[in-house]
Coordinates of C-alpha atoms in Angstrom, one line a residue:
Chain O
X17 CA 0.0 0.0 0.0
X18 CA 1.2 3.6 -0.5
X19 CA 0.1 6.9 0.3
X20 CA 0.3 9.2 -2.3
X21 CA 0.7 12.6 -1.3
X22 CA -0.2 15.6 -4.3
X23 CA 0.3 19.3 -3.9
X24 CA -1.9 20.5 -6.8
X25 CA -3.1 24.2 -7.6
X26 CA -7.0 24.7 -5.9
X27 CA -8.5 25.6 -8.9
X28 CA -7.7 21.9 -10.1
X29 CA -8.9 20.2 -7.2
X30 CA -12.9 18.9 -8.8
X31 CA -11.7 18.4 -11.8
X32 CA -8.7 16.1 -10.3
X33 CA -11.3 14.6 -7.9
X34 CA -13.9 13.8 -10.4
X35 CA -10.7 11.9 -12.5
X36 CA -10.0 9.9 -9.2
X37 CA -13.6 8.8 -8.6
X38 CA -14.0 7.5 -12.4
X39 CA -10.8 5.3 -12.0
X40 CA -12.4 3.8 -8.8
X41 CA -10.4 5.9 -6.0
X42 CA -13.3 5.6 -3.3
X43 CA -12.3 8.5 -0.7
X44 CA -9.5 11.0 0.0
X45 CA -8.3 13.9 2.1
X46 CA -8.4 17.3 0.7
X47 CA -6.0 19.8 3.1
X48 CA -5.6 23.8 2.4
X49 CA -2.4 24.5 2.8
X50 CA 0.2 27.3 2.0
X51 CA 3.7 27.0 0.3
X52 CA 6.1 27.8 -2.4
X53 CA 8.5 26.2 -4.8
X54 CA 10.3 27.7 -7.8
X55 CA 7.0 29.5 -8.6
X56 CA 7.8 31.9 -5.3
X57 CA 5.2 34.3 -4.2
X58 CA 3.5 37.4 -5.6
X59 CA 3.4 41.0 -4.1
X60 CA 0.4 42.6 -2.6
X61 CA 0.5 46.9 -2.8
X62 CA -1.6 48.3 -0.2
X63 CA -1.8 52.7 -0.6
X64 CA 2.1 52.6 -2.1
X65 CA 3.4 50.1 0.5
X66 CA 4.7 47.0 -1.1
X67 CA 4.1 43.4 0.2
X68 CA 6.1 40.3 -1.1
X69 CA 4.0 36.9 -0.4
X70 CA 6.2 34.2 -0.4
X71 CA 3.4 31.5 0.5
X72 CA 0.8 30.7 -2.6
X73 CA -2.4 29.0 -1.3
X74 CA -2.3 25.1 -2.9
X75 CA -4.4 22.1 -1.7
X76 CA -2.9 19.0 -0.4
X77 CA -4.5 15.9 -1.4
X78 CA -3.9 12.6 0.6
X79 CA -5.2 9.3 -1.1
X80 CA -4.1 5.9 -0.4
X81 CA -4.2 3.0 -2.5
X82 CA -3.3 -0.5 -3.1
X83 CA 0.6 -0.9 -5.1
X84 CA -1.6 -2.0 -8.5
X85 CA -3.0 1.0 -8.4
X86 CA 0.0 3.8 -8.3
X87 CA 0.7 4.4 -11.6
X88 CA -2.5 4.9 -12.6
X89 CA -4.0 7.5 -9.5
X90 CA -0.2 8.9 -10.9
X91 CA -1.0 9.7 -14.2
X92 CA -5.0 10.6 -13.4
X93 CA -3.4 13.6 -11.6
X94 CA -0.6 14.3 -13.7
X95 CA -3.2 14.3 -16.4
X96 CA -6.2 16.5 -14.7
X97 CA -3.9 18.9 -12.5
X98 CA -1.1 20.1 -15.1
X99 CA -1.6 23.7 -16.6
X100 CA 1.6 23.4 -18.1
X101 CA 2.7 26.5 -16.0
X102 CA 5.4 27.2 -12.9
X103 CA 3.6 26.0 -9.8
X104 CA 1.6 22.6 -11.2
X105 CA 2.2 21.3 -8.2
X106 CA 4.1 17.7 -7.0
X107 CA 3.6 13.7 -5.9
X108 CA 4.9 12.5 -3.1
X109 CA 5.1 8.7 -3.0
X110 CA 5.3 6.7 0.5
X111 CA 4.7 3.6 1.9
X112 CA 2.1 2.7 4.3
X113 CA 2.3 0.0 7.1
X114 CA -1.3 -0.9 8.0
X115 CA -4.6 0.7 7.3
X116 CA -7.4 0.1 10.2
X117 CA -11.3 1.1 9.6
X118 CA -12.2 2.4 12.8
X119 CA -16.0 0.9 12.7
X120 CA -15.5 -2.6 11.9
X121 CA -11.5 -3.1 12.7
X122 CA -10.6 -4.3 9.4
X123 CA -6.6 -4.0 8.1
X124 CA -4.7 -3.8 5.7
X125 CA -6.6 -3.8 1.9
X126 CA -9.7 -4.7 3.1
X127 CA -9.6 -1.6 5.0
X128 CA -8.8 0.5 2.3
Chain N
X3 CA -42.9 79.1 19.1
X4 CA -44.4 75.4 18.4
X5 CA -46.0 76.7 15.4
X6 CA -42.7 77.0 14.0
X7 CA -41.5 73.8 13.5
X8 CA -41.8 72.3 10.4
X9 CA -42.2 68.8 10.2
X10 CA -40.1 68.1 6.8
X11 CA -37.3 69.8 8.1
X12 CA -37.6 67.8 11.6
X13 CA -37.8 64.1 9.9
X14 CA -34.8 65.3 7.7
X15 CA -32.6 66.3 10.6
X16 CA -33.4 63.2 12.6
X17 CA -32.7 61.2 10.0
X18 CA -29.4 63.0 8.5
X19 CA -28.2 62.3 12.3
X20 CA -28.6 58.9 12.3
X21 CA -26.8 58.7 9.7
X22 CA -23.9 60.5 10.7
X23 CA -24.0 58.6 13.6
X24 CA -23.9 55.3 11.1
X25 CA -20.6 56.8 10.0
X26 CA -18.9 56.3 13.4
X27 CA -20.0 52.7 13.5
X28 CA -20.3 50.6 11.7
X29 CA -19.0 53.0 9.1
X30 CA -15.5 54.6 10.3
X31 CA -15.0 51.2 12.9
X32 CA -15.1 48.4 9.7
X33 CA -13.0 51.1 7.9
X34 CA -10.4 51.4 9.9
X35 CA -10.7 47.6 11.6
X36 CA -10.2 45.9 8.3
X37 CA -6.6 48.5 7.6
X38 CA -5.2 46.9 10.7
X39 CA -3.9 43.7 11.3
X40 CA -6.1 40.6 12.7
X41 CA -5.0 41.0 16.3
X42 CA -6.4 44.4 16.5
X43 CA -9.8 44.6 14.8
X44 CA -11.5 44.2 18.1
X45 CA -9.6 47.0 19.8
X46 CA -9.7 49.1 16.7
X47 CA -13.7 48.9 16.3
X48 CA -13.9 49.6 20.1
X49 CA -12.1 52.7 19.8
X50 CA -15.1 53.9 17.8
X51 CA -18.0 52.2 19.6
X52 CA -16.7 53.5 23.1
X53 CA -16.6 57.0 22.0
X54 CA -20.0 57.1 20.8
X55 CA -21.0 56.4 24.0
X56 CA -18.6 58.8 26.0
X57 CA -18.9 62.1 23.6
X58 CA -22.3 61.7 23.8
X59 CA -22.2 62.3 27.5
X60 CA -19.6 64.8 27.1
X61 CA -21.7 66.3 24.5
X62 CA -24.9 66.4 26.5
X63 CA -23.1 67.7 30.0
X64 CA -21.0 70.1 28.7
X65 CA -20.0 69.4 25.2
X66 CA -22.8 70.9 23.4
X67 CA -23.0 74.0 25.5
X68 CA -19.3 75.4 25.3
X69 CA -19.5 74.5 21.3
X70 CA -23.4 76.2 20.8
X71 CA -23.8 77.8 24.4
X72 CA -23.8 81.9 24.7
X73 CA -20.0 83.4 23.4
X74 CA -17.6 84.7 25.3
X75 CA -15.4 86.8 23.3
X76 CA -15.9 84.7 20.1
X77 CA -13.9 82.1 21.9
X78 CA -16.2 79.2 23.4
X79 CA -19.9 79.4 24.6
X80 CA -20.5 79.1 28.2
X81 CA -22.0 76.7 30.7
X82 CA -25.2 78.1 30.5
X83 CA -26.5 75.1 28.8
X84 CA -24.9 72.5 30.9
X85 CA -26.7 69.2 31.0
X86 CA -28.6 70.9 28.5
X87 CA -30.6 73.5 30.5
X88 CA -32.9 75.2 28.2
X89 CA -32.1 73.0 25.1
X90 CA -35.6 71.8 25.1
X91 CA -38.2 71.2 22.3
X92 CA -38.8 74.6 20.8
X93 CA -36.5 76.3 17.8
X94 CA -33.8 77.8 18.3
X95 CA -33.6 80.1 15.3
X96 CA -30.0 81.4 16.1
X97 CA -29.2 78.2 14.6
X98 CA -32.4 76.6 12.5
X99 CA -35.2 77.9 12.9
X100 CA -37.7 75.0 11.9
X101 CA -36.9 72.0 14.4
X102 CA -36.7 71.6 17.4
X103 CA -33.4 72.8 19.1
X104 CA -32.7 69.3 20.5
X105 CA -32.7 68.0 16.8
X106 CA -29.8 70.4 15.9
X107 CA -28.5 69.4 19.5
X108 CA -28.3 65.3 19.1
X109 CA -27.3 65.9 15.2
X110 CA -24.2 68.2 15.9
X111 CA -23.5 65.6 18.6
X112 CA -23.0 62.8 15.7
X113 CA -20.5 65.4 14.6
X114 CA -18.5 66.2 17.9
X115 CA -18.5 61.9 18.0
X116 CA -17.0 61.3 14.8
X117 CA -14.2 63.7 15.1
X118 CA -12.0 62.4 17.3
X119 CA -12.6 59.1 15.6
X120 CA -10.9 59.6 13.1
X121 CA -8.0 60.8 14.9
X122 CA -7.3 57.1 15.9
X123 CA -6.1 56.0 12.6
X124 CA -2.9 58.0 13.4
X125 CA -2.2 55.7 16.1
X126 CA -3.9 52.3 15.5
X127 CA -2.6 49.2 17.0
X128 CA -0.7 50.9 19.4
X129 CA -2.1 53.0 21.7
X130 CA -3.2 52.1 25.2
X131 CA -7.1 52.0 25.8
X132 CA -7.0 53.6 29.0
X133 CA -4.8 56.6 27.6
X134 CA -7.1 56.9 24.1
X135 CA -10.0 57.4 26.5
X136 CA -8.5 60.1 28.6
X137 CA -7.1 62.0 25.6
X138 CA -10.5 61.6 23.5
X139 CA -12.3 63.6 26.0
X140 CA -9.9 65.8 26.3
X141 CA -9.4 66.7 23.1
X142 CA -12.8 66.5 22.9
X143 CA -13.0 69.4 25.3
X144 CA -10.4 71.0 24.9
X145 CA -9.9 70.7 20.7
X146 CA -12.9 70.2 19.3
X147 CA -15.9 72.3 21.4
X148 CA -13.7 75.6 20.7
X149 CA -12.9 74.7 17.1
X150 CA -17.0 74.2 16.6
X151 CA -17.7 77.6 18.6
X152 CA -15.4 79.5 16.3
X153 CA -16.4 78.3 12.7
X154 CA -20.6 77.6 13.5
X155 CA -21.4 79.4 17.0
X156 CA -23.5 82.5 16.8
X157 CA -20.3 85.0 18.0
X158 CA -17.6 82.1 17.1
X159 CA -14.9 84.5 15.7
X160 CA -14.0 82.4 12.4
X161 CA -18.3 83.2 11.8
X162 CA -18.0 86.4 12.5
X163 CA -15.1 87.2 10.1
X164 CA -17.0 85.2 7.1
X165 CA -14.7 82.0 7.0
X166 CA -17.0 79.6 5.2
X167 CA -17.2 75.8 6.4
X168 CA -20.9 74.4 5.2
X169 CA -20.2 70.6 6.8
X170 CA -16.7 70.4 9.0
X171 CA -13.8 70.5 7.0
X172 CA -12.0 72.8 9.5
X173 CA -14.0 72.2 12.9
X174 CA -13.8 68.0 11.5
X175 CA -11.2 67.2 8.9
X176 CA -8.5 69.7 9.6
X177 CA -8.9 69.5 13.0
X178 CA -8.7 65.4 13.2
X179 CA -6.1 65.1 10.2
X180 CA -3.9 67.7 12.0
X181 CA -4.5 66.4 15.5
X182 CA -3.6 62.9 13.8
X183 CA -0.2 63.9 12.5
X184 CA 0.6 65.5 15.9
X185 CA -0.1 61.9 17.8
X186 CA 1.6 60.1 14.5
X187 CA 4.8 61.9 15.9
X188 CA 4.4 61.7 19.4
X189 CA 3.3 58.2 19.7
X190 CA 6.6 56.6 17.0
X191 CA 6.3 54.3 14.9
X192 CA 4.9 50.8 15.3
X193 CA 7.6 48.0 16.7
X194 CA 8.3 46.5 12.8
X195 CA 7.2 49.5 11.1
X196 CA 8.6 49.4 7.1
X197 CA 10.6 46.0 8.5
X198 CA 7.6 43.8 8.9
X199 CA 4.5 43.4 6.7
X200 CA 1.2 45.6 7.6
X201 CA -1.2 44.6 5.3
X202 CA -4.8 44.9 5.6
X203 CA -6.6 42.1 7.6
X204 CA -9.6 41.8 5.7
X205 CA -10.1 44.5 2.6
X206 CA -13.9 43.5 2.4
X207 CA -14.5 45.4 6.0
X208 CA -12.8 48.3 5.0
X209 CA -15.0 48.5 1.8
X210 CA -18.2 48.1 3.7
X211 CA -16.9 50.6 6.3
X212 CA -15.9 53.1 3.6
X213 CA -19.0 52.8 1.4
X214 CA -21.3 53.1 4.9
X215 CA -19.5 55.8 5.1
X216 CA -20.2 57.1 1.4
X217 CA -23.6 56.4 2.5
X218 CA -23.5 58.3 5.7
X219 CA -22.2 61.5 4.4
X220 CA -25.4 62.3 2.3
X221 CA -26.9 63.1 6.0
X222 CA -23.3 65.0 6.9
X223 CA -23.5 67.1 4.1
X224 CA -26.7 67.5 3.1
X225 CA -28.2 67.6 6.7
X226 CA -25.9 70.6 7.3
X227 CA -28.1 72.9 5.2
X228 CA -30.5 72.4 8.6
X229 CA -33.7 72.1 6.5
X230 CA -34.8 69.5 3.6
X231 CA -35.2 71.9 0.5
X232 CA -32.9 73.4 -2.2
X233 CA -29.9 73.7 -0.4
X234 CA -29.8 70.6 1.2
X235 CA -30.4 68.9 -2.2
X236 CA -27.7 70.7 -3.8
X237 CA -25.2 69.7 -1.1
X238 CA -26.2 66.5 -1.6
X239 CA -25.8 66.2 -5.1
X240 CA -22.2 68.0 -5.4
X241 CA -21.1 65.6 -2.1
X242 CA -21.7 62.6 -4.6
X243 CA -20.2 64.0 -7.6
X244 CA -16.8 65.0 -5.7
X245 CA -16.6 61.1 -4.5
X246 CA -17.4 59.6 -7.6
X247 CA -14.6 62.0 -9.0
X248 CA -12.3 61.6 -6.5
X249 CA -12.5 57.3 -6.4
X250 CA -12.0 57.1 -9.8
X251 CA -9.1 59.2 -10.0
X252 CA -7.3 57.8 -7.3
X253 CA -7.6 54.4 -8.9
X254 CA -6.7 55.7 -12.5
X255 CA -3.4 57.4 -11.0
X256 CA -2.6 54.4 -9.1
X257 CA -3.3 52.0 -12.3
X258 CA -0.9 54.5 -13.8
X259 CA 1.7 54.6 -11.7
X260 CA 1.5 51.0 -10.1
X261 CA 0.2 49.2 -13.1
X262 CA -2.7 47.3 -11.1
X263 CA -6.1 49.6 -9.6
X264 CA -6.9 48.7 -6.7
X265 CA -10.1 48.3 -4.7
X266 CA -8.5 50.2 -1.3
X267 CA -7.4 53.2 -3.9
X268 CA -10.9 53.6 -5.0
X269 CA -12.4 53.1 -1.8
X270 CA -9.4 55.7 -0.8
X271 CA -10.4 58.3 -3.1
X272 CA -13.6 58.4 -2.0
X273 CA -13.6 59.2 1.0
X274 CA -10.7 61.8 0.3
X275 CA -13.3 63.4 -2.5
X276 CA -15.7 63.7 1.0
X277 CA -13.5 65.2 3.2
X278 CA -12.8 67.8 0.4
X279 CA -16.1 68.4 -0.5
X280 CA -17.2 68.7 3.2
X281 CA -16.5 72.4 3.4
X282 CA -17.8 73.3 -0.3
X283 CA -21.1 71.3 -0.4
X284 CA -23.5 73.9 -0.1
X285 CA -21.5 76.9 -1.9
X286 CA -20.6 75.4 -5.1
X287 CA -22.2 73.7 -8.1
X288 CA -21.5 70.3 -9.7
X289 CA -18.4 71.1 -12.3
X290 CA -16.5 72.9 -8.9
X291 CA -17.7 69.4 -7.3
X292 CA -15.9 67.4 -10.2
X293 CA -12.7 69.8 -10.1
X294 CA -12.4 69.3 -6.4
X295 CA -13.1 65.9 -6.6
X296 CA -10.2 65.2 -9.2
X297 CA -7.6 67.9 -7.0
X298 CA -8.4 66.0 -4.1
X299 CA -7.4 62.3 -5.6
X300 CA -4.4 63.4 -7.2
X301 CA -3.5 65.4 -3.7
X302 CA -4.4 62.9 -1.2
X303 CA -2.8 59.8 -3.7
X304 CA 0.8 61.8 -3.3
X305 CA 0.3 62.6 0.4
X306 CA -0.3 58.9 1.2
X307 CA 1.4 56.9 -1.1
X308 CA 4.6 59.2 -1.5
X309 CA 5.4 61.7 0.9
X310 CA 4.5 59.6 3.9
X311 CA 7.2 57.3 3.0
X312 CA 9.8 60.1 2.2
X313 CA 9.2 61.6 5.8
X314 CA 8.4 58.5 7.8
X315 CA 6.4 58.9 10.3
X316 CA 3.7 56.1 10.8
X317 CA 0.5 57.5 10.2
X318 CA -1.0 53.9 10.3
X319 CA -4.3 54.4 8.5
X320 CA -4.1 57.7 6.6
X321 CA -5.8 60.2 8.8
X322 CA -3.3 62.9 8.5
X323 CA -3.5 61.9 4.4
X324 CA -6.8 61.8 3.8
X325 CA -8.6 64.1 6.3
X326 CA -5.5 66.6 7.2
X327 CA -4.5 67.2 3.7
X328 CA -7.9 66.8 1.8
X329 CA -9.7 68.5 4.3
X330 CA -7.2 71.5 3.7
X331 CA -7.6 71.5 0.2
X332 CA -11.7 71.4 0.3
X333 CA -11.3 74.4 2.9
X334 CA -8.9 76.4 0.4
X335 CA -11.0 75.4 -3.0
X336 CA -13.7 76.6 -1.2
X337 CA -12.2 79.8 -1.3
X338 CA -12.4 79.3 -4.9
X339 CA -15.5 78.1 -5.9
X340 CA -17.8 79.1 -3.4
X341 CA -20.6 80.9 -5.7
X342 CA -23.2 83.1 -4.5
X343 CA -26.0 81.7 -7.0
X344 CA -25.9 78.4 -5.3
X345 CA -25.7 79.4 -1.6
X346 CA -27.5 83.7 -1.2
X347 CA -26.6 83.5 2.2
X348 CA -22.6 81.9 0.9
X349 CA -20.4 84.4 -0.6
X350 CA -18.4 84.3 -3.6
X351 CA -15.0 82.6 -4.1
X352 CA -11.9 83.9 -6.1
X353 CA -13.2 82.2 -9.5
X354 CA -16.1 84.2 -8.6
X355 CA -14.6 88.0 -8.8
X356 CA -13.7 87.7 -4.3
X357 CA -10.0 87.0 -4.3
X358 CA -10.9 87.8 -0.5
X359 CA -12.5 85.1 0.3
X360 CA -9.7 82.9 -0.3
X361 CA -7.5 84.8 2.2
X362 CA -10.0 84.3 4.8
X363 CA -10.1 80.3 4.4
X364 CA -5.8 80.4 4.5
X365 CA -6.2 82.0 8.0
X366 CA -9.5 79.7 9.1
X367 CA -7.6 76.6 7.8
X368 CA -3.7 78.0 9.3
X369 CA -5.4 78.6 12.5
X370 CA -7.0 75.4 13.3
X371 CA -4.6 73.5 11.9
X372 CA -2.1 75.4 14.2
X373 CA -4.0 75.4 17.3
X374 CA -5.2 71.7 16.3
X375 CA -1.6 70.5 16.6
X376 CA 0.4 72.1 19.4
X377 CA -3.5 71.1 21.4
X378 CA -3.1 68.0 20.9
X379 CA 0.9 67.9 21.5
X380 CA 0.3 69.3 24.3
X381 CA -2.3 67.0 25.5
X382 CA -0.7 63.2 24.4
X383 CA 2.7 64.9 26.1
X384 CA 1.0 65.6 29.5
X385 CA -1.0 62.2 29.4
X386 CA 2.3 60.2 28.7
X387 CA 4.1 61.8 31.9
X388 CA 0.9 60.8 34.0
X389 CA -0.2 57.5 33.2
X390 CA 2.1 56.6 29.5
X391 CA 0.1 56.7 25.8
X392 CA 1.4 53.6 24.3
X393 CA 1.0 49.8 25.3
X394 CA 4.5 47.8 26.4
X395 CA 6.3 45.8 23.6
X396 CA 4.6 42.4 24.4
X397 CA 0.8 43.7 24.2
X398 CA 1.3 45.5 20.8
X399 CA 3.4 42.5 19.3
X400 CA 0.6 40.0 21.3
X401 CA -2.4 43.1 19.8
X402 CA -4.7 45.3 21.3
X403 CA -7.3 42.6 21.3
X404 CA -6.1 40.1 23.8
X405 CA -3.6 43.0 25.6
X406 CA -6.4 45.2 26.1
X407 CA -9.9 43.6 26.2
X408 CA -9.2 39.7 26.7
X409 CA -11.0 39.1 23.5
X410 CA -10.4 37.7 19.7
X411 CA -11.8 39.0 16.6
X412 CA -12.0 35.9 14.7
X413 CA -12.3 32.2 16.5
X414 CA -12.2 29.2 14.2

């Protein structure tokens, strides 16, 4: 099993959701978070006085899935979430030890 | 005397001073709380609402009466209207004849409230609660209820000598703006001031607060003219032409100059097209309105967004800017454009064949903004050796919010 772990810009996140759910990916975790890469921030001029930004607002999306099934959640948001533009976004790729469902104790797969 | 009162007139008055009062808060207190950073909204919104309610006492017990009260040597009116003895129902025609003398009382009270509002923009997110409360009412008494006797009292010298201010801009905006600069300078700068980043908490607040107080200034203005006919109409109409002129040049000079416009520029503008046109509504017709209204956004724009930075000094939210120098600039173009065939009872400007008039708006204007500042150094420097003006280092850096009322603006 592996959680994979995508940094994606929000106005992608139905469209990469809606991609996920045809392919069979059955739940996920959607964070708002803040950050930058090599796209760095923007500035903000409030009356004259400049502000630089250095954190862009992005959404973190947490989905995990069994090994089968990588490649293809992969390239579902490679697919849906690239503009083509500085900032797209990245995958993170780990593994994951156990997976529990908290109302009926199942692990592992099943749980999934 | 009953006979007198004319019922139009009456409703108009009441109303125009609710709305001034709508000005203050919400209008003035979202203003100003969005400018400042999250940890202050609270305690910058309470510097409004707790002033409404302590001017107003002021105002009643001895506010009103030193401002309106009998002259003493065209200086200040006297107690003999303390707790508003013989301010009762009937007209008072010295001042409008048609309603009832309380109605010009409680609206000129919305006035005195405001004032020293505005002030506080000078020193938001800084300034201890206790101290702001002392200084208000004194500069309340001390500032502001002399200023009002001068310009509008029947024997107020500034009256007497013809200086002509149809809504405040000396007795509000020079006065305030002025005042402001003064505690700018004597309170320093913010701890991170040009180091760290001040932006705006929340720019929707401040565009509610500043179109409230768009809103409110139909009954500032207009309501001025005491009675709901002509006059007050055409005061109404030039105050909205000199915002509309003023927003949209603000935010064309900024898109100029800064290649983006920006919502706080035209919000900005307006209100510096208000201030201007404070002391001209009422004396001068629409294209004057447009002409002061364009002055005042090019003016106010350069005050704010470039001088300020050259000289430094941290007038947090733009009250010296916007009210000090646009409220100058409405005094002195009314000295221009003040036009006997809109106002009889006016008198005509310098682009109206009265170069005199203009000299006696330089001295209204040089006077108050004089006695405004060295009042209110006076008063800040006396109140810092007794009790201190400015929080400690860890309540501004923790904000006026927790430091000063144990409360947060925004819990999630």
């Amino acid at each position: 099993m592996k959680k994979i772990e995508a940094i994606i810009k929000p106005f992608k996140l139905d469209e990469v959701k809606d991609a996920l759910s045809q392919i069979g990916i059955k739940g996920n975790t959607v964070t708002e978070v803040k950050g930058f890469g090599r796209q760095k921030g923007h500035t903000e001029l409030y009356r004259g006085a400049e502000y630089v930004v250095d954190f862009l607002p992005k959404i973190k999306l947490e989905v995990v899935v069994t090994d089968d099934m990588v490649e293809k959640v992969i390239q579902t948001i490679v697919n849906t979430a690239r503009t083509g533009r500085i900032g797209d976004g990245k995958i993170f790729v780990t593994n994951v030890d156990d997976v529990v469902r908290i109302r009926t104790g199942e692990r592992g797969e099943d749980a999934i | 005397m009953e006979s007198q009162i004319n019922s139009g007139d009456t409703a108009f008055i009441l109303i125009s001073a609710a709305l001034v009062m709508l000005m203050t808060i919400p209008g003035l207190a979202l203003f100003y709380s969005g400018l400042v950073r999250r940890k202050n909204v609270l305690g910058t919104i309470m510097q409004s609402f707790i002033l409404v309610g302590l001017i107003t006492i002021q105002w009643v017990l001895v506010g009103y009466s030193l401002s309106f009260g009998p002259d003493r040597m065209g200086l200040i009116g006297g107690f003999e209207w303390f707790g508003l003895s013989g301010v009762g129902l009937d007209p008072n025609p010295d001042y409008a004849a048609t309603i009832p003398h309380q109605a010009f009382m409680i609206y000129q009270a919305m006035f005195a409230i405001i004032t020293p509002c505005l002030i506080a923009g000078a020193f938001a997110e800084r300034m201890k609660f206790s101290a702001f409360i002392i200084f208000s009412l004194l500069w309340a008494t001390i500032v502001y209820d002399p200023l009002a006797h001068w310009v509008w009292g029947v024997g107020g010298w500034m009256r007497t000598m013809g200086a002509l201010d149809f809504a405040g801009g000396t007795v509000v905006h020079i006065s305030s703006g002025i005042s402001a600069l003064a505690a700018a300078i004597v309170m320093g700068k913010r701890i991170g001031y040009m180091r760290d980043p001040m932006p705006p908490h929340n720019m929707t607040l401040v565009v509610i607060g500043a179109a409230l107080l768009w809103f409110g200034w139909f009954g500032f203005n207009a309501g001025s003219a005491l009675s709901s006919g002509g006059l007050a109409t055409s005061a109404f109409v030039v105050t909205h032409i000199a915002a509309a002129a003023a927003s949209i040049t603000w935010t064309f000079v900024e898109w100029m100059r800064h290649g983006k416009p920006t919502i706080l520029g035209a919000a900005s503008g307006a209100v510096a097209g208000l201030v201007a046109i404070t002391p001209a509504a009422g004396f001068v017709g629409p294209i004057s309105a447009i002409l002061i209204g364009i002055s005042v956004g090019i003016v106010c724009f350069i005050a704010v967004v470039i001088l300020k930075n050259k000289l430094g000094y941290d007038d947090s939210l733009d009250a010296f800017g916007v009210h000090g120098v646009g409220g100058t600039l409405g005094a002195l173009a009314t000295g221009l454009f003040a036009s006997k065939a809109i106002n009889p009872a006016g008198a005509d400007g310098l682009f109206f064949g009265n170069p005199g008039q203009l000299g006696i708006q330089v001295l209204a204007t040089v006077v108050t903004a004089v006695f405004s500042f060295v009042a209110t150094l006076i008063i800040l420097k006396v109140i810092d050796l007794v009790i201190g003006i400015r929080v400690q280092e860890e309540d501004e850096i923790m904000g006026l919010d927790l430091s000063q009322h144990n409360e947060t603006g925004y819990t999630f």
